Coordinates of C-alpha atoms in Angstrom, one line a residue:
M124 CA -0.6 -7.4 2.1
C125 CA -1.1 -11.1 2.4
G126 CA -3.8 -13.6 3.3
I127 CA -3.8 -15.9 6.3
V128 CA -6.1 -18.8 7.0
G129 CA -5.9 -21.5 9.8
Y130 CA -8.0 -24.4 10.9
I131 CA -8.2 -26.8 13.9
G132 CA -11.0 -29.3 14.1
K133 CA -11.9 -32.8 12.9
R134 CA -12.2 -32.2 9.1
N135 CA -9.6 -32.5 6.4
S136 CA -7.7 -29.2 6.9
Q137 CA -6.2 -29.1 3.4
E138 CA -9.6 -28.6 1.7
I139 CA -10.6 -25.9 4.2
L140 CA -7.2 -24.1 3.9
L141 CA -7.3 -24.1 0.1
D142 CA -10.9 -22.8 0.0
G143 CA -10.0 -20.0 2.4
L144 CA -6.9 -19.1 0.4
K145 CA -9.0 -18.8 -2.8
K146 CA -11.4 -16.5 -1.0
L147 CA -8.3 -14.3 0.0
E148 CA -6.6 -14.4 -3.3
Y149 CA -7.5 -10.7 -3.8
R150 CA -5.1 -9.9 -0.9
G151 CA -2.1 -11.4 -2.6
Y152 CA -1.3 -13.8 -5.4
D153 CA 2.4 -14.2 -6.2
S154 CA 2.7 -17.5 -4.2
A155 CA 0.8 -19.6 -1.7
G156 CA 1.4 -22.5 0.8
V157 CA 0.1 -24.6 3.6
A158 CA 1.4 -26.4 6.6
V159 CA -0.6 -29.4 7.9
Y160 CA 0.1 -31.7 10.9
T161 CA -0.1 -35.2 9.5
A162 CA 0.7 -38.7 10.7
D163 CA 4.2 -38.0 9.5
G164 CA 4.5 -34.8 11.5
L165 CA 4.4 -31.2 10.2
Q166 CA 4.4 -31.2 6.4
I167 CA 4.6 -28.1 4.1
K168 CA 3.7 -27.5 0.5
K169 CA 4.4 -24.2 -1.2
A170 CA 4.2 -22.9 -4.8
K171 CA 5.0 -19.7 -6.7
G172 CA 2.2 -18.2 -8.6
R173 CA -1.6 -18.6 -8.3
I174 CA -3.3 -20.8 -5.8
A175 CA -4.0 -23.2 -8.6
N176 CA -0.3 -24.1 -8.7
L177 CA -0.4 -25.1 -5.0
E178 CA -3.7 -27.0 -5.5
S179 CA -2.0 -29.0 -8.3
K180 CA 0.8 -30.0 -6.0
L181 CA -1.5 -31.0 -3.2
G182 CA -3.6 -33.0 -5.7
E183 CA -0.5 -35.1 -6.5
T184 CA 0.6 -35.6 -2.8
P185 CA -2.2 -34.6 -0.4
L186 CA -1.5 -33.5 3.2
N187 CA -4.0 -35.3 5.4
G188 CA -4.6 -33.8 8.8
S189 CA -7.1 -31.9 10.8
V190 CA -5.0 -28.8 11.8
G191 CA -3.1 -26.5 9.6
I192 CA -2.2 -23.0 8.5
G193 CA -2.2 -21.4 5.0
H194 CA -1.0 -18.3 3.3
T195 CA -1.3 -16.4 0.0
R196 CA 1.5 -13.9 -0.5
W197 CA 2.1 -10.4 -1.8
A198 CA 5.8 -10.0 -1.6
T199 CA 7.5 -7.3 0.5
H200 CA 10.8 -9.1 1.3
G201 CA 12.3 -11.4 -1.3
K202 CA 11.1 -12.1 -4.8
P203 CA 8.2 -14.5 -5.5
S204 CA 9.5 -18.1 -5.3
D205 CA 8.8 -21.4 -3.8
V206 CA 11.4 -20.8 -1.1
N207 CA 10.2 -17.3 -0.2
S208 CA 6.6 -18.5 0.0
H209 CA 4.9 -19.0 3.4
P210 CA 4.6 -21.0 5.7
H211 CA 8.2 -20.6 7.0
T212 CA 9.9 -22.9 9.4
D213 CA 13.0 -23.1 11.6
N214 CA 15.9 -25.5 11.0
S215 CA 14.3 -28.4 12.8
L216 CA 11.2 -28.1 10.6
K217 CA 9.1 -28.4 13.8
F218 CA 7.7 -24.8 13.9
S219 CA 5.7 -23.2 11.2
V220 CA 4.6 -19.6 10.8
V221 CA 2.4 -17.6 8.4
H222 CA 2.7 -13.8 8.6
N223 CA 1.0 -10.7 7.2
G224 CA 2.9 -7.5 7.7
I225 CA 6.4 -6.3 7.9
I226 CA 9.0 -7.0 10.7
E227 CA 11.0 -3.8 10.8
N228 CA 13.9 -5.1 12.8
Y229 CA 14.2 -8.4 11.1
I230 CA 17.8 -7.8 10.0
T231 CA 19.0 -7.3 13.6
L232 CA 17.1 -10.4 14.7
K233 CA 18.4 -12.4 11.9
E234 CA 22.0 -11.4 12.7
E235 CA 21.5 -12.4 16.3
L236 CA 20.0 -15.8 15.4
I237 CA 22.8 -16.5 12.8
A238 CA 25.3 -15.9 15.6
K239 CA 23.6 -18.6 17.6
G240 CA 23.9 -21.1 14.7
H241 CA 20.6 -20.7 12.9
V242 CA 20.7 -21.1 9.1
F243 CA 18.3 -19.2 6.9
V244 CA 17.1 -20.3 3.5
S245 CA 14.8 -17.5 2.3
E246 CA 15.1 -13.8 1.7
T247 CA 12.0 -13.0 3.8
D248 CA 11.5 -11.2 7.1
T249 CA 9.0 -13.9 8.1
E250 CA 11.5 -16.7 8.4
V251 CA 13.1 -14.8 11.3
I252 CA 9.8 -15.3 13.3
S253 CA 9.9 -19.1 13.0
H254 CA 13.5 -19.3 14.1
L255 CA 12.9 -16.8 16.9
I256 CA 10.0 -18.8 18.3
A257 CA 12.0 -22.1 18.0
S258 CA 14.8 -20.5 20.0
L259 CA 12.5 -19.4 22.8
Y260 CA 10.4 -22.6 23.0
E261 CA 10.5 -24.4 26.3
G262 CA 7.5 -26.8 26.0
D263 CA 4.7 -24.2 25.7
I264 CA 4.0 -22.7 22.3
L265 CA 1.8 -19.9 23.7
K266 CA 4.6 -18.7 26.0
A267 CA 7.2 -18.9 23.2
V268 CA 5.1 -16.7 20.9
Q269 CA 4.5 -14.2 23.7
K270 CA 8.3 -14.0 24.3
A271 CA 9.0 -13.7 20.6
V272 CA 6.6 -10.8 19.9
K273 CA 8.4 -8.8 22.6
H274 CA 11.5 -8.9 20.4
M275 CA 9.7 -7.8 17.2
T276 CA 8.8 -4.4 16.0
G277 CA 6.6 -3.6 13.0
A278 CA 3.2 -4.9 11.8
F279 CA 2.3 -8.5 12.1
A280 CA -0.6 -10.9 12.0
L281 CA 0.6 -14.4 12.8
G282 CA -0.6 -18.0 12.6
V283 CA 1.7 -20.4 14.5
L284 CA 1.8 -24.2 14.6
T285 CA 4.3 -26.6 16.1
E286 CA 4.6 -30.3 15.7
F287 CA 5.3 -30.6 19.4
E288 CA 1.7 -29.3 20.3
P289 CA -0.5 -30.2 17.3
D290 CA -3.7 -29.7 19.3
R291 CA -3.0 -25.9 19.7
L292 CA -3.0 -23.1 17.2
V293 CA -1.8 -19.6 18.1
A294 CA -2.9 -16.3 16.4
V295 CA -1.5 -12.8 17.0
R296 CA -2.5 -9.4 15.8
Q297 CA -0.3 -6.3 15.9
A298 CA -1.2 -3.5 13.4
S299 CA -2.3 -6.1 10.8
P300 CA -5.9 -7.5 10.6
L301 CA -6.8 -11.0 12.0
I302 CA -10.1 -12.6 12.9
I303 CA -11.1 -15.8 14.8
G304 CA -13.9 -17.9 13.5
I305 CA -16.0 -20.0 16.0
G306 CA -17.5 -23.3 15.0
E307 CA -18.7 -26.5 16.6
G308 CA -15.8 -28.7 17.4
E309 CA -13.6 -26.6 15.1
N310 CA -12.2 -23.1 15.0
F311 CA -10.6 -20.9 12.4
I312 CA -8.3 -17.9 11.8
G313 CA -8.3 -15.6 8.9
S314 CA -6.9 -12.3 7.6
D315 CA -10.4 -11.4 6.5
I316 CA -13.9 -12.7 7.0
P317 CA -14.2 -14.2 3.5
A318 CA -11.7 -16.9 4.4
I319 CA -14.0 -18.5 6.8
L320 CA -17.5 -17.3 5.8
E321 CA -18.5 -20.6 4.2
Y322 CA -17.9 -22.4 7.6
T323 CA -19.0 -20.0 10.3
R324 CA -20.6 -16.6 10.7
N325 CA -19.5 -16.2 14.3
V326 CA -16.2 -14.4 14.8
F327 CA -14.0 -12.6 17.2
I328 CA -12.2 -9.6 15.7
L329 CA -8.8 -9.2 17.3
N330 CA -7.6 -5.7 18.2
D331 CA -4.0 -4.6 18.0
G332 CA -1.9 -6.1 20.8
E333 CA -4.1 -9.2 21.2
M334 CA -3.7 -12.9 20.5
A335 CA -5.7 -16.1 20.7
L336 CA -5.1 -19.7 21.6
L337 CA -7.3 -22.1 19.5
T338 CA -8.1 -25.7 20.2
R339 CA -10.8 -27.8 18.6
D340 CA -13.3 -27.0 21.4
A341 CA -12.3 -23.6 22.7
V342 CA -10.8 -20.2 22.0
E343 CA -9.0 -18.1 24.6
L344 CA -8.5 -14.4 23.8
M345 CA -5.7 -12.5 25.6
T346 CA -3.3 -9.6 25.5
L347 CA 0.3 -10.2 24.3
E348 CA 1.2 -10.2 28.0
G349 CA -1.2 -13.1 28.6
D350 CA -4.0 -11.3 30.4
F351 CA -7.3 -12.9 29.4
I352 CA -10.0 -10.9 27.5
S353 CA -13.7 -11.3 27.4
R354 CA -15.3 -10.1 24.1
E355 CA -18.7 -10.3 22.6
M356 CA -19.0 -12.5 19.5
F357 CA -19.7 -10.8 16.2
H358 CA -22.3 -12.4 13.8
V359 CA -21.6 -11.7 10.2
D360 CA -24.6 -11.1 7.9
W361 CA -22.7 -10.0 4.8
D362 CA -22.6 -12.0 1.6
I363 CA -19.2 -13.2 0.3
V364 CA -18.8 -10.4 -2.3
T365 CA -19.3 -7.7 0.3
A366 CA -17.0 -9.5 2.7
E367 CA -14.2 -9.6 0.2
K368 CA -14.4 -5.8 0.1
A369 CA -14.4 -5.6 3.9
G370 CA -17.9 -4.3 3.9
F371 CA -17.3 -1.5 1.3
D372 CA -19.4 -1.4 -1.8
H373 CA -16.4 -1.3 -4.2
F374 CA -12.7 -2.2 -4.1
M375 CA -11.9 1.4 -5.1
L376 CA -13.6 2.7 -1.9
K377 CA -11.9 0.0 0.2
E378 CA -8.5 1.0 -1.3
I379 CA -9.1 4.7 -0.7
Y380 CA -9.6 3.7 3.0
D381 CA -6.6 1.5 2.9
Q382 CA -4.3 4.5 2.5
P383 CA -3.4 5.3 6.1
K384 CA -2.1 1.7 6.4
A385 CA -0.3 1.9 3.1
Y386 CA 1.4 5.2 4.2
R387 CA 2.5 3.6 7.5
D388 CA 3.8 0.4 5.8
T389 CA 5.7 2.2 3.0
M390 CA 7.4 4.4 5.6
G391 CA 7.8 1.5 8.1
S392 CA 11.4 0.6 8.8
R393 CA 12.7 3.2 6.4
I394 CA 12.5 5.9 9.1
S395 CA 15.1 5.6 11.9
P396 CA 13.8 4.8 15.4
D397 CA 14.6 8.3 16.6
G398 CA 12.7 9.8 13.7
K399 CA 15.5 12.0 12.5
S400 CA 16.7 10.3 9.4
V401 CA 15.7 8.0 6.5
T402 CA 17.3 4.6 6.0
L403 CA 16.9 3.0 2.6
N404 CA 18.9 -0.1 3.2
E405 CA 17.5 -1.7 0.0
L406 CA 19.4 0.7 -2.2
T407 CA 22.8 -0.3 -3.6
I408 CA 23.8 3.0 -5.1
T409 CA 26.8 4.3 -3.2
P410 CA 27.1 7.8 -1.6
E411 CA 29.9 8.5 -4.1
A412 CA 27.6 7.6 -7.0
I413 CA 24.9 9.9 -5.6
R414 CA 27.3 12.8 -5.3
N415 CA 28.1 12.3 -9.0
I416 CA 24.5 12.4 -10.2
S417 CA 24.3 15.3 -12.7
R418 CA 20.6 15.0 -13.5
V419 CA 17.5 12.8 -12.7
H420 CA 15.0 11.5 -15.2
I421 CA 11.6 10.4 -13.9
V422 CA 9.8 8.2 -16.4
A423 CA 6.2 6.7 -16.0
C424 CA 2.7 6.5 -17.4
G425 CA -0.7 7.8 -16.3
T426 CA -1.1 8.1 -12.6
A427 CA 2.5 7.0 -11.9
F428 CA 3.6 9.9 -14.1
H429 CA 1.6 12.3 -11.9
A430 CA 3.4 10.9 -8.9
G431 CA 6.6 11.5 -10.8
M432 CA 5.7 15.2 -11.2
V433 CA 5.5 15.5 -7.4
G434 CA 8.7 13.5 -7.2
K435 CA 10.4 16.1 -9.5
Y436 CA 9.5 18.9 -7.1
V437 CA 10.5 16.9 -4.1
I438 CA 14.0 15.9 -5.4
E439 CA 14.8 19.4 -6.7
K440 CA 13.7 21.1 -3.5
M441 CA 15.4 18.6 -1.1
A442 CA 18.4 17.4 -3.0
R443 CA 18.9 20.4 -5.4
I444 CA 19.5 18.1 -8.5
P445 CA 17.8 19.0 -11.8
V446 CA 15.0 16.7 -12.7
E447 CA 13.2 16.0 -15.9
T448 CA 9.8 14.1 -16.1
D449 CA 8.8 12.1 -19.1
V450 CA 5.9 10.1 -20.2
A451 CA 7.4 6.6 -20.8
S452 CA 5.7 6.2 -24.2
E453 CA 7.6 9.3 -25.5
Y454 CA 10.9 9.0 -23.6
R455 CA 13.0 6.7 -25.8
Y456 CA 11.7 8.2 -29.0
R457 CA 13.1 11.7 -28.3
S458 CA 16.7 10.6 -28.0
P459 CA 17.0 11.7 -24.4
I460 CA 20.5 12.7 -23.2
I461 CA 21.5 9.9 -20.8
T462 CA 25.0 9.5 -19.3
K463 CA 26.5 7.3 -16.6
D464 CA 25.8 10.2 -14.2
T465 CA 22.1 10.2 -14.9
L466 CA 19.8 8.6 -12.4
V467 CA 16.7 7.3 -14.1
I468 CA 13.7 6.6 -11.9
V469 CA 10.9 4.5 -13.4
V470 CA 7.6 4.3 -11.7
S471 CA 5.0 1.6 -12.2
Q472 CA 2.4 0.1 -9.9
S473 CA 2.4 -3.3 -11.6
G474 CA 6.0 -3.3 -12.7
E475 CA 4.9 -4.7 -16.0
T476 CA 3.9 -1.5 -17.9
A477 CA 5.3 -2.0 -21.4
D478 CA 6.4 1.6 -22.2
T479 CA 8.0 2.0 -18.8
L480 CA 9.9 -1.3 -19.2
A481 CA 11.1 -0.2 -22.6
A482 CA 12.3 3.1 -21.2
L483 CA 14.1 1.3 -18.4
R484 CA 16.0 -0.9 -20.9
E485 CA 16.9 2.1 -23.0
A486 CA 18.3 3.9 -19.9
K487 CA 20.4 0.9 -18.9
R488 CA 21.7 0.5 -22.5
C489 CA 22.9 4.1 -22.2
G490 CA 24.7 3.4 -18.9
A491 CA 22.4 5.1 -16.5
H492 CA 21.7 3.8 -13.0
V493 CA 18.0 2.9 -12.9
L494 CA 15.9 3.0 -9.7
A495 CA 12.4 1.5 -9.8
I496 CA 9.5 2.5 -7.7
T497 CA 6.9 -0.3 -7.9
N498 CA 4.3 -2.1 -5.9
V499 CA 5.3 -5.6 -7.1
V500 CA 8.5 -7.1 -5.8
G501 CA 8.9 -9.8 -8.5
S502 CA 7.8 -7.7 -11.5
S503 CA 9.9 -7.2 -14.6
V504 CA 10.7 -3.6 -13.7
A505 CA 11.8 -4.7 -10.2
R506 CA 14.0 -7.5 -11.6
E507 CA 15.7 -5.4 -14.3
A508 CA 16.3 -2.1 -12.4
N509 CA 19.6 -1.6 -10.6
D510 CA 17.7 -0.5 -7.4
I511 CA 14.1 -0.7 -6.2
I512 CA 12.0 1.0 -3.6
T513 CA 8.9 -1.1 -3.1
T514 CA 5.7 0.6 -2.2
W515 CA 4.0 -1.6 0.4
A516 CA 0.5 -0.8 -0.6
G517 CA -0.7 -4.3 -1.1
P518 CA -2.6 -5.5 -4.2
E519 CA -4.8 -2.9 -5.9
I520 CA -7.9 -4.4 -7.5
A521 CA -9.8 -1.4 -8.8
V522 CA -8.6 -0.2 -12.2
A523 CA -8.4 3.4 -11.0
S524 CA -5.2 3.7 -8.8
T525 CA -5.5 5.3 -5.4
K526 CA -3.3 3.8 -2.7
A527 CA -0.6 2.8 -5.2
Y528 CA -0.3 6.4 -6.3
T529 CA -0.1 7.9 -2.8
S530 CA 2.4 5.2 -1.8
Q531 CA 4.5 6.3 -4.7
L532 CA 4.4 9.8 -3.2
I533 CA 5.7 8.5 0.1
A534 CA 8.5 6.7 -1.8
F535 CA 9.5 9.9 -3.4
Y536 CA 9.5 11.7 -0.1
L537 CA 11.8 9.0 1.4
L538 CA 14.1 9.1 -1.7
G539 CA 14.3 12.9 -1.6
L540 CA 15.3 12.9 2.1
H541 CA 17.8 10.1 1.4
L542 CA 19.5 12.1 -1.3
A543 CA 19.4 15.2 0.8
Q544 CA 21.1 13.4 3.7
T545 CA 23.8 12.1 1.4
L546 CA 24.4 15.4 -0.3
G547 CA 24.0 17.6 2.8
T548 CA 21.5 19.9 1.0
Q549 CA 19.2 19.9 4.0
T550 CA 20.2 20.3 7.6
P551 CA 19.5 17.5 10.1
E552 CA 16.8 19.8 11.6
E553 CA 15.1 20.3 8.3
I554 CA 15.1 16.6 7.6
A555 CA 13.7 15.7 11.0
E556 CA 10.9 18.3 10.5
V557 CA 9.8 16.6 7.3
I558 CA 9.9 13.2 8.9
T559 CA 7.9 14.3 11.9
A560 CA 5.2 15.7 9.5
M561 CA 5.3 12.5 7.4
K562 CA 4.6 10.4 10.4
E563 CA 1.4 12.4 11.0
L564 CA 0.1 11.8 7.5
P565 CA -1.8 8.5 8.2
A566 CA -3.8 10.0 10.9
Q567 CA -4.5 13.1 8.8
V568 CA -5.7 10.9 5.9
S569 CA -8.1 9.2 8.4
E570 CA -9.4 12.6 9.4
I571 CA -10.2 13.5 5.8
L572 CA -11.9 10.1 5.2
E573 CA -14.2 11.0 8.2
Q574 CA -15.6 13.8 6.0
A575 CA -16.5 11.6 3.1
E576 CA -20.3 12.2 3.3
A577 CA -19.8 16.0 2.7
L578 CA -17.8 15.2 -0.4
K579 CA -20.5 12.8 -1.6
V580 CA -23.0 15.6 -1.6
V581 CA -20.7 17.8 -3.7
A582 CA -19.9 14.9 -6.1
E583 CA -23.6 14.2 -6.7
E584 CA -24.0 17.8 -7.9
M585 CA -20.9 17.6 -10.0
A586 CA -22.2 14.4 -11.7
K587 CA -25.0 16.5 -13.3
H588 CA -22.4 18.3 -15.5
D589 CA -20.6 17.0 -18.6
N590 CA -17.5 19.3 -18.3
L591 CA -15.4 20.3 -15.3
F592 CA -12.0 22.0 -14.7
F593 CA -9.2 21.6 -12.1
I594 CA -6.7 24.4 -11.5
G595 CA -3.7 24.7 -9.2
R596 CA -0.1 26.1 -9.1
G597 CA 3.1 24.2 -8.3
L598 CA 2.4 21.0 -6.5
D599 CA -1.3 21.8 -6.6
Y600 CA -1.1 21.6 -10.4
A601 CA 0.5 18.1 -10.2
V602 CA -2.4 17.0 -7.9
A603 CA -5.0 18.7 -10.2
L604 CA -3.8 16.5 -13.1
E605 CA -4.3 13.3 -11.0
G606 CA -7.7 14.5 -9.8
S607 CA -8.8 15.2 -13.3
L608 CA -7.6 11.8 -14.5
K609 CA -9.4 10.0 -11.8
L610 CA -12.7 11.8 -12.6
K611 CA -12.4 11.1 -16.3
E612 CA -11.4 7.4 -15.7
I613 CA -14.4 6.4 -13.7
S614 CA -17.2 9.0 -14.1
Y615 CA -16.7 9.7 -17.8
I616 CA -17.1 13.4 -17.2
H617 CA -14.9 15.5 -19.5
S618 CA -12.4 17.1 -17.3
E619 CA -9.2 19.2 -17.8
A620 CA -6.5 20.3 -15.4
Y621 CA -4.6 23.5 -15.9
A622 CA -1.8 25.4 -14.2
A623 CA -3.8 28.2 -12.8
G624 CA -1.4 30.8 -14.2
E625 CA -2.2 29.6 -17.8
L626 CA -5.9 30.6 -17.6
K627 CA -5.3 33.8 -19.5
H628 CA -3.7 31.9 -22.4
G629 CA -7.0 30.8 -23.9
T630 CA -8.5 28.6 -21.2
L631 CA -10.8 31.3 -19.9
A632 CA -12.7 31.0 -23.2
L633 CA -14.1 27.7 -21.9
I634 CA -15.5 29.0 -18.6
E635 CA -19.2 29.6 -18.7
D636 CA -22.1 30.0 -16.2
D637 CA -22.2 27.4 -13.5
I638 CA -19.4 25.2 -14.8
P639 CA -17.7 23.4 -11.9
V640 CA -14.1 24.3 -11.1
I641 CA -12.0 22.6 -8.4
A642 CA -9.3 24.9 -7.3
L643 CA -6.4 23.5 -5.2
A644 CA -4.8 26.2 -3.1
T645 CA -2.6 24.5 -0.5
Q646 CA 0.7 26.1 -1.3
H647 CA 1.3 29.0 1.0
E648 CA 3.7 30.9 -1.2
L649 CA 1.4 30.7 -4.2
L650 CA -1.9 31.3 -2.4
E651 CA -2.3 35.0 -3.4
K652 CA -1.7 34.3 -7.1
T653 CA -4.1 31.3 -7.0
V654 CA -6.8 33.3 -5.4
S655 CA -6.4 35.9 -8.2
N656 CA -6.9 33.1 -10.7
I657 CA -10.0 31.9 -8.9
K658 CA -11.5 35.3 -9.0
E659 CA -11.0 35.3 -12.8
V660 CA -13.1 32.1 -13.3
K661 CA -15.6 33.3 -10.7
A662 CA -16.1 36.5 -12.7
R663 CA -17.1 34.4 -15.7
G664 CA -19.7 32.4 -13.8
A665 CA -17.8 29.3 -12.6
N666 CA -18.9 27.5 -9.4
V667 CA -15.7 26.9 -7.5
L668 CA -14.9 24.3 -4.9
G669 CA -11.6 25.3 -3.1
I670 CA -9.3 22.7 -1.5
A671 CA -7.4 24.5 1.2
V672 CA -5.3 23.9 4.3
E673 CA -6.7 24.2 7.8
G674 CA -6.4 27.8 9.1
E675 CA -6.6 29.4 5.7
T676 CA -9.4 31.9 5.6
E677 CA -8.6 34.2 2.6
L678 CA -9.5 31.5 0.0
Q679 CA -12.9 30.9 1.5
K680 CA -13.9 34.5 0.6
S681 CA -13.4 33.8 -3.1
V682 CA -15.0 30.4 -3.7
D683 CA -18.5 29.0 -3.5
S684 CA -17.5 26.1 -1.1
T685 CA -14.4 24.7 0.5
F686 CA -13.0 21.4 1.6
I687 CA -10.3 21.8 4.3
I688 CA -7.4 19.4 4.7
P689 CA -5.3 19.1 7.8
K690 CA -2.3 21.4 8.1
T691 CA 1.1 20.0 7.0
L692 CA 4.2 21.1 5.3
D693 CA 3.6 22.5 1.8
V694 CA 5.8 19.8 0.2
L695 CA 3.6 17.1 1.8
T696 CA 0.2 18.4 0.9
P697 CA -0.2 16.2 -2.2
A698 CA -0.4 13.2 0.1
L699 CA -3.5 14.8 1.6
S700 CA -5.1 17.0 -1.1
V701 CA -5.5 14.1 -3.5
I702 CA -7.7 12.1 -1.0
P703 CA -10.8 14.4 -1.4
L704 CA -10.3 14.3 -5.2
Q705 CA -10.4 10.4 -5.1
L706 CA -13.6 10.5 -3.1
L707 CA -15.2 13.1 -5.4
S708 CA -14.4 10.9 -8.4
Y709 CA -15.7 7.8 -6.7
Y710 CA -19.0 9.3 -5.7
A711 CA -19.5 11.1 -9.0
S712 CA -19.1 7.7 -10.8
L713 CA -21.5 6.1 -8.4
A714 CA -24.1 8.9 -9.0
R715 CA -23.8 8.3 -12.8
G716 CA -24.4 4.6 -12.3
N717 CA -21.0 3.4 -13.6
D718 CA -19.0 0.3 -12.8
V719 CA -16.6 2.0 -10.5
D720 CA -14.0 -0.8 -10.3
K721 CA -14.0 -1.6 -14.0
P722 CA -14.3 1.5 -16.1
R723 CA -15.0 1.0 -19.8
N724 CA -12.1 0.5 -22.2
L725 CA -9.4 0.5 -19.4
A726 CA -7.1 -2.2 -18.0
K727 CA -5.3 -2.3 -14.7
S728 CA -1.9 -3.0 -16.2
V729 CA -0.9 -1.8 -19.7
T730 CA 1.4 -4.5 -20.9
V731 CA 1.5 -3.6 -24.6
E732 CA 2.9 -0.4 -26.2

């Protein structure tokens, strides 16, 4: 996720662009840049790091001009650096582009452009766009952009400026947000409303497949094919804090609702166009090395460790390789058996978790191949691992992880399928079946989110209690651990998660009248046994909320209430069943009057051991 801002008018654009980028810094903050049309033509300034670094550069050598585009980046392709920062240009330096999203076919486009003599300087997918537009330009920037987008697949919001037509600014939206701000003698573009709220409260919100041509005095909306659109203007009455959260009360809630997009982005170009295979082009590990893997170690902390527990199940089921999961803070102190045939997978949202980084270094010292799953391209974990699967969830602001966790699940599904393809442990038909079901997950998450109000009622009742239990078997147990952690983190309700089959081994002593128990029962093969465990806690007075899959009726006879998730393959249910648990935690915290985004005593990234 990245932030885009653009301006065309009579004022100094540099100041407006910088101000807009600061308002969008929550969307990305590993680098920033601006392109401004000046008396000397199109000029660009970029800087790695926070926007303050860019501001310092512009303070030394300002860019004076009344039209420009700016960008704050969260890397998906290419490590954070000045060169990889946006805006990007073509070889003539006459065309400039800022981009939010992922161009799935950028490698193919890049190869075609290189064959025509284009020279690339960055590692990004975005640079392809500027070269592509330049190659198609015949005196009309609007038409060149329209031609270019026909060649592009993926998600993209674009701001495009050319030195040849400095009185025109082009904006495009395809599966990535973009809005147009309307002023008097000036107009704006932005990824989100906060970027322009100081200057105007009148906006057009572009829909997918739409674009806009901006001049100082007019805005024309049209489809990507050039058919003009008439749309009612939207007047924003939010304050800036609400606007940064896209109208949500808290970043956590916004990030819960970001998950359908995070799922789509993380799958993205990693699924073949025919939907029958997974393509992890970013991995360097060879098929021969994969066939020689004798064991897998998954190492992580907290929420990432819970994702790893799901990953263990997925890899063992799909690839039939034995997998161990370890808490990173314990891993290197137990003298783990690591050989050159061990694949060590480290999982970290930030890529800076101290214990995970230490485990990575120990694994490399012992000769293992290390694969990182992380949300931050330029992080220490990403730099030091042999391979990386980036989860394209975008920045996560709330301390309690939601979309980062579920994106890690998607990464494990992709990896499991990739290993299975290489090893032949699943048939092509079985692999295609999983991929088909994965592609349905974003819409199914949206379906769950539509039922949030029902969960709010349940959570408000839960919030009256000081103790609560989660139970589940198999994958449901892994999700129960994550649900319990979320509840503890932000509501401060004492919560424990147990493998349901362990209840007889002492846990039943803690069950008393009216104590809430959340029972996950989404695994078809384990349903009968889970129902038996539920009856045990019911017999001792527990009030049970069951999480079940659509079409399941037996569970509902044994619980006090149920929440139904859409039907999917058993192996994929964690990507759905955790969503209601995230919402329950959020609403319980809210009911208790807590600071949802900043729970006490916790930090977003744990960078000390």
